[in-house]
Short mmCIF file of C-alpha atoms in Angstrom, two decimals:
data_model
loop_
_atom_site.label_atom_id
_atom_site.label_comp_id
_atom_site.label_asym_id
_atom_site.label_seq_id
_atom_site.Cartn_x
_atom_site.Cartn_y
_atom_site.Cartn_z
CA UNK A 1 0.00 -0.02 0.02
CA UNK A 2 2.69 2.49 1.01
CA UNK A 3 4.81 1.44 -1.89
CA UNK A 4 1.94 2.06 -4.34
CA UNK A 5 1.27 5.57 -2.99
CA UNK A 6 5.02 6.32 -3.13
CA UNK A 7 5.09 5.05 -6.72
CA UNK A 8 2.19 7.31 -7.71
CA UNK A 9 3.82 10.36 -6.16
CA UNK A 10 7.19 9.56 -7.78
CA UNK A 11 5.65 8.94 -11.19
CA UNK A 12 3.63 12.17 -11.14
CA UNK A 13 6.83 14.01 -10.23
CA UNK A 14 8.65 12.30 -13.10
CA UNK A 15 5.93 13.30 -15.65
CA UNK A 16 6.00 16.87 -14.48
CA UNK A 17 9.77 17.07 -14.55
CA UNK A 18 10.25 15.43 -17.97
CA UNK A 19 7.27 16.96 -19.66
CA UNK A 20 7.45 14.31 -22.47
CA UNK A 21 4.61 11.86 -22.94
CA UNK A 22 6.02 9.35 -25.44
CA UNK A 23 6.45 5.64 -24.68
CA UNK A 24 10.17 5.75 -24.14
CA UNK A 25 10.20 8.46 -21.47
CA UNK A 26 7.14 7.06 -19.72
CA UNK A 27 8.69 3.60 -19.63
CA UNK A 28 11.85 4.98 -18.14
CA UNK A 29 9.70 6.85 -15.60
CA UNK A 30 7.86 3.64 -14.63
CA UNK A 31 11.15 1.78 -14.13
CA UNK A 32 12.80 4.54 -12.15
CA UNK A 33 9.88 5.26 -9.89
CA UNK A 34 9.31 1.51 -9.27
CA UNK A 35 12.97 1.14 -8.20
CA UNK A 36 12.89 4.16 -5.99
CA UNK A 37 9.57 3.31 -4.33
CA UNK A 38 10.80 -0.25 -3.75
CA UNK A 39 13.98 1.01 -2.13
CA UNK A 40 12.23 3.61 0.04
CA UNK A 41 8.93 1.82 0.69
CA UNK A 42 9.26 2.13 4.48
CA UNK A 43 10.57 5.68 4.43
CA UNK A 44 7.86 8.02 3.32
CA UNK A 45 4.80 6.59 5.06
CA UNK A 46 6.37 4.64 7.93
CA UNK A 47 3.97 3.46 10.62
CA UNK A 48 1.08 4.75 8.64
CA UNK A 49 -1.66 2.10 8.86
CA UNK A 50 -4.71 4.27 8.37
CA UNK A 51 -7.45 3.83 5.81
CA UNK A 52 -7.66 5.77 2.54
CA UNK A 53 -10.50 7.90 3.85
CA UNK A 54 -8.55 8.75 7.01
CA UNK A 55 -5.56 9.78 4.90
CA UNK A 56 -7.74 11.97 2.67
CA UNK A 57 -9.25 13.58 5.71
CA UNK A 58 -5.78 14.22 7.04
CA UNK A 59 -4.81 15.86 3.71
CA UNK A 60 -7.94 18.03 3.74
CA UNK A 61 -7.27 19.22 7.33
CA UNK A 62 -3.63 19.77 6.46
CA UNK A 63 -4.57 22.10 3.62
CA UNK A 64 -6.64 24.21 6.01
CA UNK A 65 -3.69 24.24 8.37
CA UNK A 66 -1.39 25.22 5.49
CA UNK A 67 -3.49 28.35 4.86
CA UNK A 68 -3.04 29.42 8.50
CA UNK A 69 0.62 28.47 8.38
CA UNK A 70 1.33 30.61 5.26
CA UNK A 71 -0.09 33.61 7.10
CA UNK A 72 2.27 32.77 10.06
CA UNK A 73 5.20 32.63 7.57
CA UNK A 74 4.33 36.08 6.27
CA UNK A 75 4.20 37.40 9.86
CA UNK A 76 7.53 35.68 10.65
CA UNK A 77 9.28 37.20 7.69
CA UNK A 78 7.94 40.67 8.40
CA UNK A 79 8.90 40.25 12.08
CA UNK A 80 12.48 39.18 11.39
CA UNK A 81 12.91 41.74 8.65
CA UNK A 82 11.71 44.51 10.94
CA UNK A 83 14.02 43.22 13.69
CA UNK A 84 17.16 43.03 11.57
CA UNK A 85 16.61 46.36 9.78
CA UNK A 86 15.70 48.20 12.91
CA UNK A 87 18.48 50.50 14.20
CA UNK A 88 17.84 49.37 17.80
CA UNK A 89 17.87 45.62 17.04
CA UNK A 90 20.20 44.82 19.93
CA UNK A 91 17.78 46.27 22.49
CA UNK A 92 14.87 44.44 21.04
CA UNK A 93 16.20 40.90 21.03
CA UNK A 94 16.43 38.83 24.20
CA UNK A 95 17.13 35.28 23.17
CA UNK A 96 16.61 32.29 25.36
CA UNK A 97 16.09 28.55 24.98
CA UNK A 98 12.88 27.13 26.34
CA UNK A 99 11.65 23.58 26.48
CA UNK A 100 8.23 22.08 26.66
CA UNK A 101 6.66 18.64 26.55
CA UNK A 102 4.43 17.81 23.61
CA UNK A 103 1.22 15.84 23.60
CA UNK A 104 1.89 14.51 20.07
CA UNK A 105 2.55 10.81 19.72
CA UNK A 106 3.64 10.03 16.13
CA UNK A 107 6.97 11.01 14.60
CA UNK A 108 5.41 12.65 11.59
CA UNK A 109 3.18 14.89 13.65
CA UNK A 110 6.27 15.94 15.65
CA UNK A 111 8.16 16.65 12.41
CA UNK A 112 5.30 18.84 11.21
CA UNK A 113 5.14 20.67 14.52
CA UNK A 114 8.94 21.20 14.54
CA UNK A 115 8.93 22.68 11.03
CA UNK A 116 5.92 24.82 11.84
CA UNK A 117 7.65 26.19 14.93
CA UNK A 118 10.67 27.03 12.73
CA UNK A 119 8.44 28.83 10.21
CA UNK A 120 6.50 30.91 12.70
CA UNK A 121 7.69 34.26 14.15
CA UNK A 122 10.65 34.36 16.50
CA UNK A 123 11.15 30.72 17.24
CA UNK A 124 13.40 27.97 15.90
CA UNK A 125 13.26 24.31 16.98
CA UNK A 126 16.64 23.25 18.32
CA UNK A 127 16.05 19.64 19.21
CA UNK A 128 13.37 17.00 19.87
CA UNK A 129 14.31 14.57 22.56
CA UNK A 130 11.62 11.92 23.06
CA UNK A 131 8.60 14.09 23.76
CA UNK A 132 10.43 17.29 24.82
CA UNK A 133 10.96 20.17 22.37
CA UNK A 134 13.90 22.56 22.83
CA UNK A 135 13.11 25.82 21.16
CA UNK A 136 15.28 28.88 20.73
CA UNK A 137 13.12 32.06 20.95
CA UNK A 138 14.48 35.43 19.96
CA UNK A 139 12.39 37.35 22.50
CA UNK A 140 10.12 36.36 25.42
CA UNK A 141 7.06 37.42 23.48
CA UNK A 142 7.66 34.65 20.93
CA UNK A 143 8.29 32.10 23.62
CA UNK A 144 5.03 33.02 25.30
CA UNK A 145 3.05 32.70 22.10
CA UNK A 146 4.48 29.21 21.58
CA UNK A 147 4.04 27.78 25.01
CA UNK A 148 0.25 28.27 25.20
CA UNK A 149 -1.94 29.40 28.07
CA UNK A 150 -0.96 29.85 31.72
CA UNK A 151 -2.45 26.51 32.73
CA UNK A 152 0.27 24.72 30.77
CA UNK A 153 -1.82 23.21 28.05
CA UNK A 154 -0.66 22.99 24.46
CA UNK A 155 -0.28 26.12 22.43
CA UNK A 156 -2.35 27.07 19.39
CA UNK A 157 -0.09 25.46 16.79
CA UNK A 158 0.24 22.22 18.75
CA UNK A 159 -3.55 22.03 18.97
CA UNK A 160 -3.71 22.45 15.17
CA UNK A 161 -1.27 19.60 14.56
CA UNK A 162 -3.01 17.35 17.06
CA UNK A 163 -6.33 18.14 15.33
CA UNK A 164 -4.90 17.17 11.96
CA UNK A 165 -3.17 13.91 12.78
CA UNK A 166 -4.57 12.62 15.99
CA UNK A 167 -8.18 13.68 16.01
CA UNK A 168 -7.93 16.08 18.96
CA UNK A 169 -10.09 19.15 19.35
CA UNK A 170 -8.77 22.36 17.85
CA UNK B 1 1.03 46.91 -17.92
CA UNK B 2 -0.80 46.10 -14.66
CA UNK B 3 0.81 42.64 -14.67
CA UNK B 4 4.20 44.23 -15.04
CA UNK B 5 3.48 46.40 -12.00
CA UNK B 6 2.52 43.28 -9.97
CA UNK B 7 5.78 41.58 -11.00
CA UNK B 8 7.83 44.59 -10.03
CA UNK B 9 6.12 44.89 -6.63
CA UNK B 10 6.51 41.20 -5.86
CA UNK B 11 10.19 41.07 -6.85
CA UNK B 12 11.08 44.27 -4.99
CA UNK B 13 9.45 42.89 -1.87
CA UNK B 14 11.43 39.68 -2.28
CA UNK B 15 14.62 41.63 -2.69
CA UNK B 16 13.82 43.62 0.51
CA UNK B 17 13.47 40.36 2.43
CA UNK B 18 16.79 39.08 0.94
CA UNK B 19 18.34 42.36 2.13
CA UNK B 20 16.92 41.88 5.58
CA UNK B 21 18.23 38.28 5.66
CA UNK B 22 21.73 39.48 4.76
CA UNK B 23 21.74 42.36 7.21
CA UNK B 24 20.52 40.06 9.99
CA UNK B 25 23.21 37.51 9.09
CA UNK B 26 25.83 40.21 9.38
CA UNK B 27 24.84 42.14 12.47
CA UNK B 28 23.11 39.76 14.85
CA UNK B 29 25.20 39.06 17.94
CA UNK B 30 25.45 35.21 18.06
CA UNK B 31 25.00 32.09 15.96
CA UNK B 32 21.49 31.31 17.18
CA UNK B 33 20.04 34.68 16.28
CA UNK B 34 21.77 34.57 12.87
CA UNK B 35 20.00 31.24 12.25
CA UNK B 36 16.72 33.06 12.90
CA UNK B 37 17.50 35.69 10.29
CA UNK B 38 18.79 33.12 7.72
CA UNK B 39 16.12 30.50 8.23
CA UNK B 40 13.07 32.69 8.10
CA UNK B 41 14.00 35.14 5.36
CA UNK B 42 14.58 32.34 2.91
CA UNK B 43 11.06 31.12 2.58
CA UNK B 44 8.89 34.14 1.86
CA UNK B 45 11.52 35.94 -0.23
CA UNK B 46 11.89 32.90 -2.50
CA UNK B 47 8.12 32.67 -2.78
CA UNK B 48 7.82 36.36 -3.77
CA UNK B 49 10.68 36.25 -6.25
CA UNK B 50 9.52 33.05 -7.95
CA UNK B 51 5.90 34.23 -7.84
CA UNK B 52 6.88 37.34 -9.72
CA UNK B 53 8.81 35.23 -12.29
CA UNK B 54 5.86 32.88 -12.64
CA UNK B 55 3.48 35.82 -13.51
CA UNK B 56 6.17 37.23 -15.81
CA UNK B 57 6.42 33.91 -17.68
CA UNK B 58 2.67 33.34 -17.89
CA UNK B 59 2.12 36.55 -19.84
CA UNK B 60 2.37 34.53 -23.07
CA UNK B 61 0.40 31.48 -21.94
CA UNK B 62 0.94 28.17 -23.65
CA UNK B 63 1.65 24.57 -22.66
CA UNK B 64 5.34 25.05 -22.25
CA UNK B 65 5.16 28.07 -19.98
CA UNK B 66 2.44 26.36 -17.99
CA UNK B 67 4.78 23.41 -17.41
CA UNK B 68 7.56 25.78 -16.41
CA UNK B 69 5.23 27.50 -13.99
CA UNK B 70 4.37 24.11 -12.41
CA UNK B 71 8.08 23.37 -12.07
CA UNK B 72 8.68 26.75 -10.42
CA UNK B 73 5.88 26.05 -7.92
CA UNK B 74 7.59 22.73 -7.19
CA UNK B 75 10.76 24.61 -6.31
CA UNK B 76 8.71 26.86 -4.03
CA UNK B 77 7.12 23.79 -2.38
CA UNK B 78 10.54 22.20 -1.95
CA UNK B 79 12.03 25.36 -0.35
CA UNK B 80 9.11 25.40 2.12
CA UNK B 81 9.95 21.86 3.26
CA UNK B 82 13.76 22.03 3.00
CA UNK B 83 14.45 25.43 4.54
CA UNK B 84 13.11 24.62 8.06
CA UNK B 85 14.76 21.21 7.95
CA UNK B 86 18.12 22.64 7.00
CA UNK B 87 17.78 25.34 9.64
CA UNK B 88 17.03 22.69 12.26
CA UNK B 89 20.07 20.61 11.17
CA UNK B 90 22.38 23.64 11.42
CA UNK B 91 21.09 24.87 14.77
CA UNK B 92 21.18 21.35 16.25
CA UNK B 93 24.79 20.91 15.17
CA UNK B 94 25.69 24.29 16.73
CA UNK B 95 23.86 23.43 19.91
CA UNK B 96 25.45 20.02 20.16
CA UNK B 97 28.95 21.44 19.74
CA UNK B 98 28.32 24.01 22.47
CA UNK B 99 28.46 27.24 20.53
CA UNK B 100 28.00 29.90 23.20
CA UNK B 101 24.86 31.93 23.06
CA UNK B 102 24.23 35.56 23.71
CA UNK B 103 21.87 36.40 26.47
CA UNK B 104 20.67 39.48 28.24
CA UNK B 105 20.20 37.89 31.61
CA UNK B 106 22.97 37.70 34.13
CA UNK B 107 21.35 35.16 36.38
CA UNK B 108 18.93 32.69 34.95
CA UNK B 109 15.82 34.81 34.60
CA UNK B 110 16.42 36.94 37.68
CA UNK B 111 14.20 39.93 37.85
CA UNK B 112 12.39 39.02 34.70
CA UNK B 113 8.61 38.79 34.67
CA UNK B 114 7.67 37.79 31.19
CA UNK B 115 5.00 35.38 29.96
CA UNK B 116 6.95 32.16 30.58
CA UNK B 117 7.83 33.10 34.16
CA UNK B 118 4.41 31.80 35.10
CA UNK B 119 5.13 28.39 33.63
CA UNK B 120 8.04 27.06 35.64
CA UNK B 121 7.72 23.57 34.17
CA UNK B 122 8.20 24.92 30.69
CA UNK B 123 11.34 26.84 31.19
CA UNK B 124 15.02 25.96 31.32
CA UNK C 1 11.30 44.89 -18.00
CA UNK C 2 14.57 43.34 -19.01
CA UNK C 3 16.57 46.11 -17.34
CA UNK C 4 14.51 45.53 -14.21
CA UNK C 5 15.38 41.86 -14.17
CA UNK C 6 19.06 42.67 -14.68
CA UNK C 7 18.91 45.18 -11.82
CA UNK C 8 17.34 42.56 -9.51
CA UNK C 9 20.00 40.04 -10.54
CA UNK C 10 22.86 42.49 -9.85
CA UNK C 11 21.25 43.39 -6.45
CA UNK C 12 21.10 39.65 -5.50
CA UNK C 13 24.69 39.24 -6.57
CA UNK C 14 25.73 42.16 -4.33
CA UNK C 15 23.83 40.68 -1.42
CA UNK C 16 25.57 37.33 -2.03
CA UNK C 17 28.95 39.09 -1.96
CA UNK C 18 27.97 40.78 1.34
CA UNK C 19 26.93 37.46 2.82
CA UNK C 20 30.35 36.14 1.89
CA UNK C 21 31.70 38.23 4.79
CA UNK C 22 30.03 35.81 7.21
CA UNK C 23 31.60 32.87 5.35
CA UNK C 24 35.06 34.36 5.48
CA UNK C 25 35.05 35.91 8.92
CA UNK C 26 32.39 33.90 10.76
CA UNK C 27 33.75 33.07 14.23
CA UNK C 28 32.77 29.40 14.12
CA UNK C 29 32.64 26.83 11.39
CA UNK C 30 28.91 26.50 11.76
CA UNK C 31 28.54 30.20 10.95
CA UNK C 32 30.31 29.60 7.72
CA UNK C 33 27.93 26.76 6.82
CA UNK C 34 25.04 29.02 7.55
CA UNK C 35 26.42 31.68 5.28
CA UNK C 36 26.90 29.15 2.49
CA UNK C 37 23.31 27.98 2.91
CA UNK C 38 21.98 31.51 2.54
CA UNK C 39 24.13 32.12 -0.51
CA UNK C 40 22.86 28.90 -2.05
CA UNK C 41 19.23 29.84 -1.74
CA UNK C 42 19.90 33.15 -3.45
CA UNK C 43 21.85 31.34 -6.17
CA UNK C 44 18.86 29.18 -7.04
CA UNK C 45 16.75 32.30 -7.57
CA UNK C 46 19.60 33.98 -9.54
CA UNK C 47 19.83 30.97 -11.90
CA UNK C 48 16.14 31.30 -12.76
CA UNK C 49 16.48 35.06 -13.31
CA UNK C 50 19.40 34.44 -15.65
CA UNK C 51 17.36 31.77 -17.48
CA UNK C 52 14.45 34.23 -17.89
CA UNK C 53 16.81 36.84 -19.31
CA UNK C 54 18.27 34.45 -21.84
CA UNK C 55 14.80 33.07 -22.73
CA UNK C 56 15.75 29.47 -21.85
CA UNK C 57 13.89 29.04 -18.56
CA UNK C 58 12.80 25.45 -19.28
CA UNK C 59 16.47 24.44 -19.29
CA UNK C 60 17.72 26.59 -16.43
CA UNK C 61 14.83 25.59 -14.18
CA UNK C 62 16.10 22.00 -13.96
CA UNK C 63 19.50 23.35 -13.06
CA UNK C 64 17.97 25.54 -10.37
CA UNK C 65 15.96 22.66 -8.89
CA UNK C 66 19.10 20.41 -8.84
CA UNK C 67 20.98 23.28 -7.23
CA UNK C 68 18.39 23.76 -4.53
CA UNK C 69 18.40 19.99 -3.76
CA UNK C 70 22.20 19.91 -3.68
CA UNK C 71 22.27 23.01 -1.43
CA UNK C 72 19.91 21.28 1.01
CA UNK C 73 21.90 18.08 1.04
CA UNK C 74 25.21 19.88 1.32
CA UNK C 75 24.00 21.88 4.29
CA UNK C 76 22.77 18.85 6.13
CA UNK C 77 25.87 16.83 5.34
CA UNK C 78 28.23 19.67 6.42
CA UNK C 79 26.22 20.21 9.66
CA UNK C 80 26.32 16.56 10.52
CA UNK C 81 30.03 16.36 9.72
CA UNK C 82 30.76 19.32 11.89
CA UNK C 83 28.65 17.93 14.70
CA UNK C 84 30.48 14.60 14.60
CA UNK C 85 33.95 16.14 14.22
CA UNK C 86 33.51 18.56 17.11
CA UNK C 87 32.56 15.76 19.45
CA UNK C 88 34.88 12.84 18.67
CA UNK C 89 34.15 10.85 21.82
CA UNK C 90 30.69 10.84 23.20
CA UNK C 91 30.69 10.23 26.93
CA UNK C 92 28.61 7.41 28.38
CA UNK C 93 25.47 8.85 29.86
CA UNK C 94 24.61 7.32 33.19
CA UNK C 95 21.71 9.63 34.17
CA UNK C 96 18.21 8.31 34.48
CA UNK C 97 17.00 11.03 32.20
CA UNK C 98 19.79 11.92 29.71
CA UNK C 99 19.63 15.66 29.15
CA UNK C 100 21.03 17.16 26.02
CA UNK C 101 24.22 19.13 26.40
CA UNK C 102 23.53 22.83 26.75
CA UNK C 103 26.00 25.49 25.68
CA UNK C 104 27.59 27.41 28.54
CA UNK C 105 25.84 30.55 29.53
CA UNK C 106 28.12 33.53 29.11
CA UNK C 107 28.29 36.31 31.63
CA UNK C 108 29.14 39.38 29.49
CA UNK C 109 26.78 39.72 26.55
CA UNK C 110 28.89 42.18 24.56
CA UNK C 111 31.99 40.07 24.32
CA UNK C 112 30.46 36.83 23.17
CA UNK C 113 29.40 37.74 19.68
CA UNK C 114 32.70 37.68 17.88
CA UNK C 115 35.65 35.45 18.19
CA UNK C 116 34.96 33.83 21.54
CA UNK C 117 34.70 30.36 20.08
CA UNK C 118 37.25 30.26 17.29
CA UNK C 119 37.12 26.82 15.67
#
């Protein structure tokens, strides 16, 4: 199952990249994508034993998340550009490393959360050790946004990711 | 003419973000804050630049330019996945090899009352 | 429009030359790797601009994609190599909860930026 999905993704990529639709190039594409998907069959969708409908639901929820994430990317770029072009940048930064425990279980969800943290304003994921995230924040404001509410529950982004992959409430 | 204006605006915005990335890379005090500047500025500036070029290419629309536009969007998609991952690899390597980091606090958080002071379990 | 693209390309080239300062002077090796990564991203965009100028985008775009991929792999490989080389012997961790090694907190903020950790 995973190998078939990998093959389809690889072959679509091949067709887009080659742009030729004759028998020779398509045959080469089939051979190359079959080889690659056989070699990496346990790499792309490891531990992913959900049904097709569940996967499609995940993709749909992820696309809604991607819209929100793109807005965060715009904010992050404007934030860092304002910070680095500001004449008083040294007074405005106050870096620190914070850590927090995540509620996410699967590796892929943690990967998505780590990349999202890196893309959003003022924070970069340093390391994931088991279920603990180490995050470098450029000022305490960014650290506070990430860590969530005062009770210690998950922050907004972590709730998004949990909602996508693990059926939690957003 | 209007499309040309859109292209110019997009590419100048992308150039501004590239400029901010470079300035941040040069003047930030330590390695970790430089990673902030380098890792964040890459994504949106590439999107703006390549978006401007896609619009510029699609002015004479045919199959070939459409395919080129799809390939350009693939580059954008790839940058969105690869840039945070590369940033993470670099900052983890620096952290592991104990690159010193710049901090404003003399003692660990003494006299500071920010948002994460209230969450003792979440702070180093 | 062509002059505009040329101007953008020249500006990117100047920014790349400026980023080269971090590669040459950067106090640690990892700063240099970071500078090379930033230059590589700009290069991929510059390649596509050159392709647009010479009206051969469909050829240059493959080069740009390959360059972006190579830049990503180079960055990760260099970072991993530096990480391994800077820690030749990993100590045996005996703690119940192995904590990751944290960099030392430095007392004087102004002096730590440049040259305190020459590689």
